[in-house]
């Protein structure tokens, strides 16, 4: 029993005091929690039940005192000396742990351990949570994370550096199961639904000391650096929640990764209700055909360059008129109208015109040739005037059998090209082109050596002649400006083309395609802030496990951001530039702002004079920290908070999730 009776007598009779003792520092203190008087009357009323009644009343008084009593945490600090048993720790893990449990990761990881009968000396869920939150709060190598484990509120017991790499292996082998289950729970948690999926691929640089193998290949990455790289594809929905990833060899063609990613996540299930959206790097005929057969539709960026499209399509894109307020105007006529409004001083009307986007679309017959190996080659695209009510050749109904060796078969299907034109986009591209033209002309005048011809810089507009007209090697290279190439690129300024098999409104197609920025934003955030830019691991499972940790970290971050959005009354808004917390300060909620706040949330861990471990917060309340407290109904800015109180809250959350 944690309390006893202390009986005192006076002139009025007996009083029963509920007495308890507790440790205070190195000594023991005691106090009276309350009392019961008028004992003589109670003995007469209760009779034989007096003992049980008085015992229950004593328990009630003690519990009330225990619940209401707030322990006074007193600390004795030593001057000019290091404080014993004091260290700073990251406490933002506590908020992240609540989300971790709510989206079922605790349940999923415990299930993996139980199903596979894995006998570890460590807790798989605790270690995975530590590695993921370390990636968010202080992105570093696995060795450094292990060395700094004491700086975190949640740090698994029996953790060794070997257990860290062992955990990476487990995550790599079960990443598809973890990601799919987590995504389904996250959708319900945030009450989000999506029929538009985005897929894109990026390259990740490896340490130059890493040797090439089945996963690592030599290639020039997205950043233009040649070396050992790995490619990783993300599949996410329109809200920016990542459904899964596909890690494959750096030197491999990225076109086949879309099909492999979907197959790994969903098996042979056909996702009839989704639209898949990709960029120009994944606009192959094979991907279009696969998407037509398995999804509701596809939307992909269609380049208008000479290699990717025919002269007929480029001519249509440049010269065919757009719909402008009931009129039909060509690209050049829209530009001339804008310039006329500026000359007339009608700047408001000119600005309104510049902010608009104009559309046109048409159906085209696409013919491809397929050889015995299943390799596909574009044979031609020609216009087809689709009549109202006319049925479309549906490629999803086609049953294609590969031909014999040395033979080809032709497959023709319809796709719709949607072209948009924006004056704002036009002026931006035109300005860049003019700057490159000026650089090219200056280089020609200075007779610079331009042998190293670049595809994306000003050198593409310069022809370098190394041979004279007589066929002799020239002493000085004769450089000439390629005006035709410049005019060709200028004619495409402001134009943006998508290929699709959907008959939706052109604005819907355009807006859906433009939503691809979210996956690019995820890639940039992962590389810049979550340590995905360069990888120093060597083993395949360790590398994939590392990418899985990054994926879980960015998903946690996105979910937390949407919780903040919803708290600010923007539950229906997608991730964007953010929502202002204070219009005067113009504070925006972005992923970067949230990362900065998570990294800055530190508290001091120390025992008080009663020997109770407590957190002493160093953080003053700010806008975003206040929102965190309101969302989770738990403040980490309270000056003193007992550790047991926090862990009790987390244990209750763990139990609810597992049930």
XYZ file of C-alpha atoms in Angstrom:
659
model
C 0.000 0.000 0.000
C 1.325 3.491 -0.865
C -0.559 5.163 2.007
C -1.428 4.483 5.658
C -3.843 5.750 8.294
C -2.610 8.284 10.823
C -5.119 8.534 13.715
C -5.229 11.672 15.842
C -7.484 12.397 18.817
C -8.763 15.741 20.104
C -11.629 17.059 22.243
C -14.114 16.597 19.385
C -13.136 12.978 18.764
C -10.937 11.002 16.355
C -9.683 12.050 12.885
C -8.329 9.552 10.362
C -5.606 11.147 8.194
C -4.506 9.578 4.887
C -0.725 9.688 5.167
C 1.833 9.008 2.421
C 5.599 9.295 2.038
C 7.770 9.930 -1.037
C 11.410 10.380 -1.911
C 12.753 13.901 -2.329
C 16.336 13.911 -3.526
C 18.398 11.800 -1.131
C 15.851 12.061 1.694
C 12.293 10.845 2.294
C 9.423 13.269 2.915
C 5.835 12.671 3.956
C 2.507 14.488 3.891
C -1.177 14.113 4.746
C -3.404 13.774 1.678
C -6.685 14.435 3.526
C -8.738 13.260 6.491
C -12.060 11.780 7.650
C -13.657 13.129 10.827
C -16.796 12.348 12.880
C -15.590 8.758 13.221
C -17.953 7.885 16.102
C -21.018 8.701 14.004
C -19.691 6.678 11.059
C -19.057 3.615 13.239
C -22.687 3.684 14.423
C -24.086 4.176 10.886
C -21.937 1.613 9.106
C -21.714 -1.035 11.768
C -19.893 -4.108 10.427
C -19.256 -2.321 7.093
C -17.228 0.447 8.759
C -13.815 -1.114 7.981
C -14.530 -1.622 4.236
C -16.120 1.834 3.973
C -13.249 3.644 5.675
C -10.742 1.745 3.503
C -12.463 2.727 0.237
C -12.749 6.360 1.379
C -9.048 6.402 2.205
C -8.197 5.073 -1.276
C -10.422 7.723 -2.876
C -8.772 10.563 -0.906
C -5.291 9.281 -1.819
C -6.112 8.986 -5.541
C -7.600 12.481 -5.633
C -4.477 13.876 -4.010
C -2.262 11.916 -6.387
C -4.158 13.138 -9.484
C -4.260 16.778 -8.415
C -0.829 17.063 -6.889
C 1.717 18.586 -9.251
C 5.226 17.669 -8.220
C 7.492 20.635 -7.844
C 10.558 19.937 -9.936
C 13.480 21.678 -8.280
C 16.945 21.623 -9.769
C 20.276 22.327 -8.169
C 22.747 23.628 -10.721
C 26.456 23.734 -10.100
C 28.248 26.931 -11.000
C 31.407 26.797 -13.103
C 31.035 23.039 -13.577
C 29.370 20.676 -15.992
C 25.971 19.526 -14.820
C 25.863 15.787 -14.113
C 23.416 13.653 -16.113
C 22.446 16.607 -18.321
C 22.238 16.483 -22.105
C 20.299 18.104 -24.922
C 17.971 15.929 -26.984
C 15.672 16.347 -29.995
C 12.058 16.257 -28.808
C 10.295 16.746 -32.161
C 10.357 12.941 -32.415
C 7.357 12.948 -30.063
C 5.093 14.632 -32.635
C 6.419 12.397 -35.411
C 5.804 9.294 -33.286
C 2.108 10.140 -33.068
C 1.844 10.199 -36.898
C 4.026 7.073 -37.176
C 1.537 5.161 -35.034
C -1.561 6.645 -36.639
C -0.567 5.556 -40.164
C 0.053 2.009 -38.976
C 3.834 1.777 -39.253
C 4.211 0.365 -35.735
C 1.660 -2.314 -36.540
C 3.195 -3.097 -39.960
C 6.775 -3.426 -38.715
C 5.769 -5.531 -35.711
C 3.811 -7.756 -38.093
C 6.850 -8.166 -40.378
C 8.998 -9.187 -37.436
C 6.365 -11.632 -36.188
C 5.512 -13.126 -39.608
C 9.139 -13.707 -40.558
C 10.003 -14.926 -37.042
C 12.924 -12.541 -36.901
C 14.877 -12.889 -33.691
C 16.701 -9.636 -33.124
C 18.354 -8.225 -30.056
C 16.669 -4.910 -30.924
C 13.144 -3.665 -31.572
C 12.666 -3.391 -35.368
C 9.963 -0.729 -35.070
C 11.952 1.416 -32.636
C 15.124 1.260 -34.716
C 13.309 2.026 -37.988
C 11.579 4.991 -36.336
C 14.912 6.283 -35.031
C 16.572 6.051 -38.464
C 13.653 7.761 -40.235
C 13.411 10.629 -37.745
C 17.194 11.056 -37.792
C 16.905 11.469 -41.563
C 14.384 14.270 -41.022
C 15.968 16.049 -38.075
C 19.684 15.659 -38.703
C 20.298 13.909 -42.013
C 23.643 12.129 -41.685
C 25.407 8.852 -42.337
C 24.279 5.725 -40.520
C 27.503 5.624 -38.513
C 27.068 9.220 -37.343
C 23.409 8.548 -36.474
C 24.525 5.622 -34.331
C 27.190 7.719 -32.609
C 24.713 10.519 -31.831
C 21.835 8.266 -30.702
C 21.903 9.737 -27.186
C 20.783 13.079 -28.638
C 17.294 11.741 -29.379
C 14.298 11.252 -27.131
C 13.559 7.886 -28.788
C 16.725 5.843 -29.077
C 16.315 2.027 -29.186
C 17.912 -0.110 -26.517
C 20.533 -2.720 -27.474
C 21.311 -0.714 -30.598
C 24.589 -1.516 -32.352
C 26.016 -0.400 -35.674
C 25.453 -3.943 -36.998
C 21.777 -3.746 -36.052
C 21.478 -0.516 -38.071
C 22.646 -2.211 -41.270
C 20.577 -5.284 -40.442
C 17.518 -3.020 -40.220
C 18.327 -1.614 -43.690
C 18.290 -5.169 -45.074
C 14.845 -5.869 -43.580
C 13.412 -2.587 -44.900
C 14.816 -3.293 -48.369
C 13.207 -6.742 -48.549
C 9.804 -5.492 -47.344
C 9.703 -1.968 -48.811
C 6.797 -2.626 -51.214
C 4.583 -4.070 -48.464
C 5.461 -1.254 -46.063
C 4.869 1.505 -48.621
C 1.540 0.212 -49.931
C 0.097 -0.399 -46.451
C 1.340 2.962 -45.214
C -0.147 4.790 -48.203
C -3.577 3.222 -47.723
C -3.571 4.137 -44.026
C -2.288 7.656 -44.749
C -5.130 8.305 -47.210
C -7.697 7.397 -44.561
C -5.820 9.325 -41.890
C -5.811 12.525 -43.962
C -9.170 11.764 -45.636
C -7.641 12.197 -49.090
C -8.502 10.334 -52.263
C -6.882 10.435 -55.665
C -7.385 9.146 -59.190
C -4.369 10.974 -60.633
C -0.971 9.366 -60.108
C 2.406 10.826 -61.071
C 5.522 8.854 -61.909
C 9.009 10.230 -62.448
C 12.616 9.085 -62.257
C 15.694 10.809 -60.889
C 19.332 9.804 -60.610
C 21.304 9.651 -57.365
C 25.081 10.017 -57.336
C 27.153 7.378 -55.611
C 30.544 7.779 -54.015
C 33.311 7.531 -56.609
C 34.862 4.731 -54.565
C 31.834 2.485 -55.178
C 32.295 -0.155 -57.865
C 29.697 -0.757 -60.566
C 27.449 -3.810 -60.112
C 23.919 -4.977 -60.930
C 22.486 -1.822 -59.342
C 25.163 0.830 -59.881
C 25.998 1.981 -63.406
C 28.103 4.649 -65.069
C 26.093 7.445 -66.654
C 25.667 11.211 -66.658
C 23.094 11.996 -63.969
C 20.336 14.596 -63.889
C 22.816 17.106 -62.426
C 25.145 16.587 -65.405
C 27.838 14.736 -63.418
C 29.268 11.588 -65.005
C 30.018 8.807 -62.563
C 28.511 5.868 -60.689
C 24.804 6.513 -60.218
C 21.563 4.771 -59.307
C 18.136 5.627 -60.674
C 15.062 5.791 -58.470
C 11.448 6.169 -59.556
C 8.697 7.557 -57.322
C 4.999 6.867 -57.794
C 2.887 9.429 -55.936
C -0.682 10.682 -55.965
C -1.886 14.214 -56.660
C -1.481 15.116 -52.962
C 2.233 14.264 -52.963
C 1.925 11.077 -50.887
C 4.407 8.518 -52.210
C 2.918 5.097 -52.914
C 6.117 3.294 -53.770
C 9.578 3.463 -55.272
C 11.568 1.515 -57.819
C 15.361 1.447 -57.558
C 17.192 0.272 -60.662
C 20.557 0.408 -62.395
C 21.913 3.841 -63.240
C 22.861 2.957 -66.809
C 19.515 1.292 -67.609
C 16.788 2.827 -69.763
C 14.134 4.410 -67.553
C 11.228 3.655 -69.911
C 10.527 0.169 -68.535
C 10.579 1.276 -64.890
C 6.943 2.463 -64.892
C 5.536 -0.966 -65.725
C 7.846 -2.692 -63.232
C 6.905 -0.241 -60.472
C 3.147 -0.746 -60.934
C 3.530 -4.525 -61.224
C 5.594 -4.750 -58.035
C 3.057 -2.735 -56.045
C -0.227 -4.015 -57.423
C 0.675 -7.289 -59.135
C -1.528 -8.041 -62.146
C -4.398 -5.900 -60.817
C -5.616 -3.423 -63.409
C -6.147 0.031 -61.963
C -9.052 1.006 -64.172
C -9.923 4.166 -62.250
C -6.584 5.995 -62.258
C -4.858 8.300 -64.718
C -1.078 8.020 -64.873
C 0.879 11.179 -65.623
C 4.570 11.315 -66.636
C 7.055 13.749 -68.136
C 8.739 13.676 -71.538
C 11.397 11.218 -70.370
C 8.741 8.501 -69.990
C 6.600 9.229 -73.062
C 7.602 6.072 -74.928
C 5.060 4.236 -77.063
C 5.463 1.188 -74.815
C 4.426 3.177 -71.732
C 1.462 4.708 -73.570
C 0.284 1.296 -74.670
C 0.769 -0.166 -71.182
C -1.113 2.744 -69.606
C -3.974 2.424 -72.108
C -4.378 -1.260 -71.322
C -4.172 -0.997 -67.527
C -5.371 2.457 -66.473
C -8.277 4.766 -67.145
C -5.875 6.872 -69.175
C -2.506 8.556 -69.436
C -1.225 12.101 -69.784
C 2.379 12.577 -70.812
C 4.462 15.496 -72.016
C 4.991 15.204 -75.768
C 8.140 17.003 -77.028
C 7.722 18.942 -80.278
C 11.353 18.431 -81.317
C 12.302 16.915 -84.676
C 13.262 13.535 -83.187
C 10.037 13.057 -81.215
C 7.338 14.327 -83.606
C 6.657 14.733 -87.303
C 6.801 17.956 -89.339
C 3.021 17.754 -89.757
C 2.427 17.918 -85.984
C 4.909 20.757 -85.447
C 3.300 22.745 -88.257
C -0.134 22.197 -86.699
C 1.126 23.181 -83.241
C 2.681 26.424 -84.512
C 0.150 27.619 -87.095
C -3.229 26.148 -86.177
C -5.357 28.782 -84.347
C -6.290 28.765 -80.648
C -9.677 29.581 -79.139
C -9.631 33.163 -77.807
C -12.946 34.624 -76.566
C -15.016 33.133 -79.356
C -12.351 33.892 -81.975
C -9.680 31.731 -83.511
C -6.229 33.308 -83.388
C -2.846 31.889 -84.270
C 0.121 32.153 -81.942
C 1.501 35.125 -83.862
C -1.856 36.936 -83.813
C -2.089 36.559 -80.020
C 1.410 38.072 -79.679
C 0.466 40.951 -81.995
C -2.732 41.629 -80.022
C -0.738 41.825 -76.809
C 1.796 44.225 -78.337
C -1.032 46.415 -79.701
C -2.640 46.668 -76.243
C 0.707 47.734 -74.754
C 1.197 50.399 -77.440
C -2.326 51.747 -76.833
C -1.592 52.019 -73.121
C -4.178 49.378 -72.134
C -1.803 47.745 -69.683
C -4.459 46.068 -67.541
C -5.961 44.314 -70.574
C -2.480 43.364 -71.782
C -1.593 41.907 -68.375
C -4.853 39.915 -68.280
C -4.069 38.500 -71.727
C -0.528 37.602 -70.647
C -1.812 35.625 -67.634
C -4.143 33.455 -69.731
C -3.457 30.069 -71.331
C -4.963 29.125 -74.704
C -5.666 25.582 -75.926
C -6.265 23.440 -78.967
C -6.351 19.687 -79.476
C -6.756 17.030 -82.154
C -6.698 13.252 -82.513
C -3.812 11.566 -84.323
C -3.221 8.078 -85.612
C 0.056 6.680 -84.308
C 1.698 3.694 -85.968
C 4.398 1.625 -84.308
C 6.435 -1.362 -85.463
C 7.154 -4.225 -83.059
C 9.870 -6.828 -83.664
C 10.226 -10.364 -82.327
C 11.958 -9.096 -79.159
C 9.038 -6.834 -78.298
C 11.008 -3.702 -79.147
C 8.816 -0.875 -80.441
C 9.668 1.854 -82.909
C 7.605 4.873 -83.937
C 6.696 4.581 -87.605
C 4.557 7.680 -88.049
C 1.902 10.012 -86.676
C -0.748 11.495 -88.931
C -3.848 13.568 -88.338
C -7.256 12.002 -88.265
C -10.383 14.135 -88.285
C -12.520 12.471 -85.636
C -16.216 12.824 -86.332
C -18.683 13.392 -83.501
C -19.900 10.078 -82.068
C -17.196 8.118 -83.903
C -15.625 5.326 -81.865
C -11.921 5.502 -81.104
C -9.510 2.676 -81.868
C -8.978 1.371 -78.339
C -5.504 -0.069 -77.910
C -6.481 -1.710 -74.602
C -8.629 -4.180 -76.566
C -5.807 -5.182 -78.885
C -4.202 -8.588 -78.462
C -0.679 -8.293 -79.797
C 1.306 -11.414 -80.621
C 5.010 -11.011 -81.298
C 6.105 -11.878 -84.876
C 8.647 -14.454 -85.890
C 12.325 -13.680 -85.841
C 13.307 -11.128 -88.481
C 9.741 -9.889 -88.977
C 7.806 -6.861 -87.747
C 4.156 -6.141 -87.079
C 2.395 -2.788 -87.257
C 0.026 -1.508 -84.585
C -2.011 1.668 -85.086
C -3.849 3.445 -82.305
C -5.238 6.890 -81.621
C -3.919 9.460 -79.212
C -4.942 13.030 -78.590
C -2.453 15.890 -78.637
C -3.346 18.907 -76.496
C -1.291 22.042 -77.175
C -1.353 25.092 -74.935
C 0.117 28.552 -75.485
C 0.968 31.100 -72.821
C 2.365 34.593 -73.409
C 4.046 34.498 -70.017
C 5.771 31.232 -70.944
C 6.595 32.646 -74.406
C 8.344 35.792 -73.132
C 10.375 33.782 -70.596
C 11.626 31.346 -73.246
C 12.193 34.119 -75.807
C 14.313 36.073 -73.333
C 16.472 33.018 -72.622
C 16.901 32.345 -76.360
C 17.974 35.933 -77.037
C 20.567 35.737 -74.258
C 21.989 32.527 -75.763
C 22.031 34.116 -79.231
C 24.005 37.054 -77.871
C 26.519 34.683 -76.242
C 26.889 32.726 -79.494
C 27.529 35.863 -81.582
C 30.112 37.169 -79.092
C 31.880 33.782 -79.120
C 32.009 33.857 -82.936
C 33.392 37.407 -82.959
C 36.103 36.477 -80.454
C 36.894 33.327 -82.475
C 36.570 31.091 -79.434
C 37.256 27.368 -79.720
C 33.724 25.864 -79.748
C 34.581 22.257 -80.553
C 32.775 21.057 -77.455
C 29.239 21.427 -78.778
C 26.565 21.376 -76.065
C 22.955 20.341 -76.629
C 21.511 22.738 -74.075
C 23.807 25.766 -74.125
C 24.428 28.501 -76.714
C 26.942 26.339 -78.621
C 24.083 24.490 -80.336
C 23.542 27.615 -82.462
C 27.141 27.654 -83.691
C 28.546 25.581 -86.536
C 32.270 24.950 -86.242
C 33.972 24.323 -89.621
C 37.328 22.572 -89.187
C 37.891 22.108 -92.943
C 38.269 24.730 -95.683
C 36.260 24.762 -98.907
C 39.197 23.016 -100.601
C 39.010 20.117 -98.152
C 42.115 21.105 -96.215
C 42.376 21.310 -92.430
C 41.755 24.921 -91.439
C 44.354 26.720 -89.362
C 41.531 28.547 -87.575
C 38.054 27.127 -87.115
C 35.396 29.080 -89.028
C 32.360 29.517 -86.768
C 28.973 30.530 -88.200
C 25.652 31.265 -86.475
C 22.873 28.766 -87.305
C 19.947 31.120 -87.893
C 17.660 28.295 -89.041
C 18.118 26.442 -85.735
C 17.416 29.630 -83.822
C 14.245 30.352 -85.828
C 13.079 26.770 -85.337
C 13.370 26.994 -81.543
C 11.818 30.454 -81.504
C 8.764 29.139 -83.330
C 8.160 26.677 -80.449
C 8.465 29.280 -77.668
C 5.401 29.396 -75.439
C 4.015 26.083 -76.676
C 3.454 23.082 -74.412
C 2.146 19.755 -75.690
C 0.641 16.734 -73.934
C -0.315 13.373 -75.379
C -3.290 11.536 -73.891
C -6.020 9.029 -74.661
C -8.615 10.995 -72.670
C -11.405 13.071 -74.174
C -11.637 15.431 -71.182
C -11.703 19.208 -71.438
C -8.377 20.648 -72.597
C -8.056 22.734 -69.414
C -8.431 19.603 -67.262
C -5.716 17.798 -69.252
C -3.381 20.788 -68.989
C -3.907 21.319 -65.241
C -3.452 17.603 -64.561
C -0.153 17.575 -66.394
C 1.091 20.732 -64.691
C 0.516 19.020 -61.340
C 3.691 17.019 -61.970
C 5.635 19.724 -60.149
C 4.769 18.009 -56.857
C 6.950 14.975 -57.592
C 9.821 17.236 -58.682
C 9.393 19.098 -55.387
C 9.651 15.807 -53.494
C 12.858 14.867 -55.318
C 14.426 18.274 -54.602
C 13.481 18.113 -50.920
C 14.873 14.570 -50.556
C 18.167 15.511 -52.196
C 18.654 18.869 -50.487
C 17.375 18.146 -46.972
C 17.074 14.371 -46.474
C 20.548 13.264 -47.528
C 19.537 11.530 -50.771
C 21.928 13.608 -52.886
C 24.972 11.345 -52.600
C 25.027 7.805 -51.211
C 28.146 6.185 -49.714
C 26.744 2.702 -49.066
C 27.995 -0.289 -51.072
C 25.681 -3.283 -50.630
C 22.476 -3.414 -52.684
C 20.105 -4.046 -49.755
C 21.747 -1.295 -47.710
C 21.241 1.182 -50.560
C 17.580 0.258 -51.092
C 17.020 0.316 -47.312
C 18.478 3.828 -47.190
C 16.094 5.003 -49.937
C 13.202 3.412 -48.018
C 14.126 5.456 -44.945
C 14.151 8.624 -47.071
C 10.742 7.716 -48.540
C 9.181 7.176 -45.112
C 10.733 10.443 -43.912
C 9.286 12.518 -46.777
C 5.880 10.875 -46.323
C 5.904 11.725 -42.595
C 6.809 15.276 -43.540
C 4.002 15.555 -46.108
C 1.431 14.193 -43.646
C 2.543 16.652 -40.967
C 2.321 19.494 -43.505
C -1.239 18.530 -44.438
C -2.165 18.346 -40.751
C -0.945 21.936 -40.442
C -2.866 22.912 -43.606
C -6.066 21.377 -42.242
C -5.605 23.127 -38.895
C -5.400 26.450 -40.755
C -8.682 25.722 -42.529
C -7.147 24.555 -45.824
C -8.051 20.867 -45.652
C -9.072 20.778 -49.325
C -5.968 22.557 -50.609
C -3.034 20.693 -52.094
C 0.565 21.306 -51.171
C 1.746 24.561 -52.698
C 3.482 27.721 -51.659
C 1.869 27.409 -48.255
C -0.735 29.128 -46.153
C -0.039 32.328 -44.289
C -0.083 31.979 -40.528
C 0.221 35.703 -40.051
C -0.640 37.925 -42.993
C 1.438 40.767 -41.607
C 4.557 38.627 -41.340
C 3.669 36.682 -44.518
C 4.837 33.412 -42.939
C 4.351 30.447 -45.289
C 3.954 26.793 -44.337
C 6.291 24.802 -46.551
C 8.147 21.537 -46.137
C 11.348 23.473 -45.529
C 9.774 25.559 -42.747
C 8.530 22.401 -41.039
C 11.949 20.716 -41.321
C 13.598 23.788 -39.783
C 11.142 23.713 -36.880
C 11.654 19.976 -36.280
C 15.424 20.461 -36.246
C 15.258 23.338 -33.752
C 13.004 21.637 -31.178
C 15.464 20.678 -28.430
C 15.094 20.190 -24.702
C 17.493 19.553 -21.842
C 17.189 16.158 -20.141
C 18.027 16.244 -16.424
C 16.909 14.678 -13.135
C 15.267 16.954 -10.587
C 16.093 16.947 -6.872
C 13.548 14.142 -6.415
C 15.380 11.978 -8.956
C 12.623 12.338 -11.593
C 13.924 12.640 -15.214
C 12.478 15.802 -16.766
C 12.671 17.776 -19.990
C 13.486 21.465 -19.776
C 12.358 23.195 -22.954
C 14.664 25.738 -24.608
C 12.067 26.768 -27.172
C 9.862 29.809 -26.981
C 6.418 29.495 -28.496
C 6.221 30.533 -32.142
C 3.494 30.278 -34.762
C 4.260 26.843 -36.149
C 5.200 25.333 -32.757
C 1.899 26.565 -31.379
C 0.097 24.846 -34.265
C 1.898 21.563 -33.520
C 0.729 21.779 -29.894
C -2.870 22.439 -30.946
C -2.897 19.611 -33.519
C -1.501 16.942 -31.200
C -2.952 18.448 -27.999
C 0.458 18.171 -26.444
C 2.937 20.999 -25.944
C 6.694 20.608 -26.031
C 7.235 24.242 -25.105
C 6.145 23.649 -21.480
C 9.152 24.615 -19.416
C 9.331 21.386 -17.351
C 7.818 18.065 -18.411
C 8.456 14.687 -16.655
C 9.755 12.055 -19.085
C 7.449 9.344 -17.661
C 4.434 11.494 -18.464
C 5.480 11.733 -22.129
C 6.323 8.041 -22.439
C 2.988 7.106 -20.884
C 1.214 9.124 -23.566
C 3.222 7.387 -26.310
C 2.586 3.911 -24.814
C -1.142 4.594 -24.830
C -0.897 5.598 -28.500
C 1.101 2.453 -29.315
C -1.508 0.266 -27.613
C -4.421 1.908 -29.415
C -2.671 1.473 -32.767
C -1.833 -2.191 -32.211
C -5.382 -2.972 -31.141
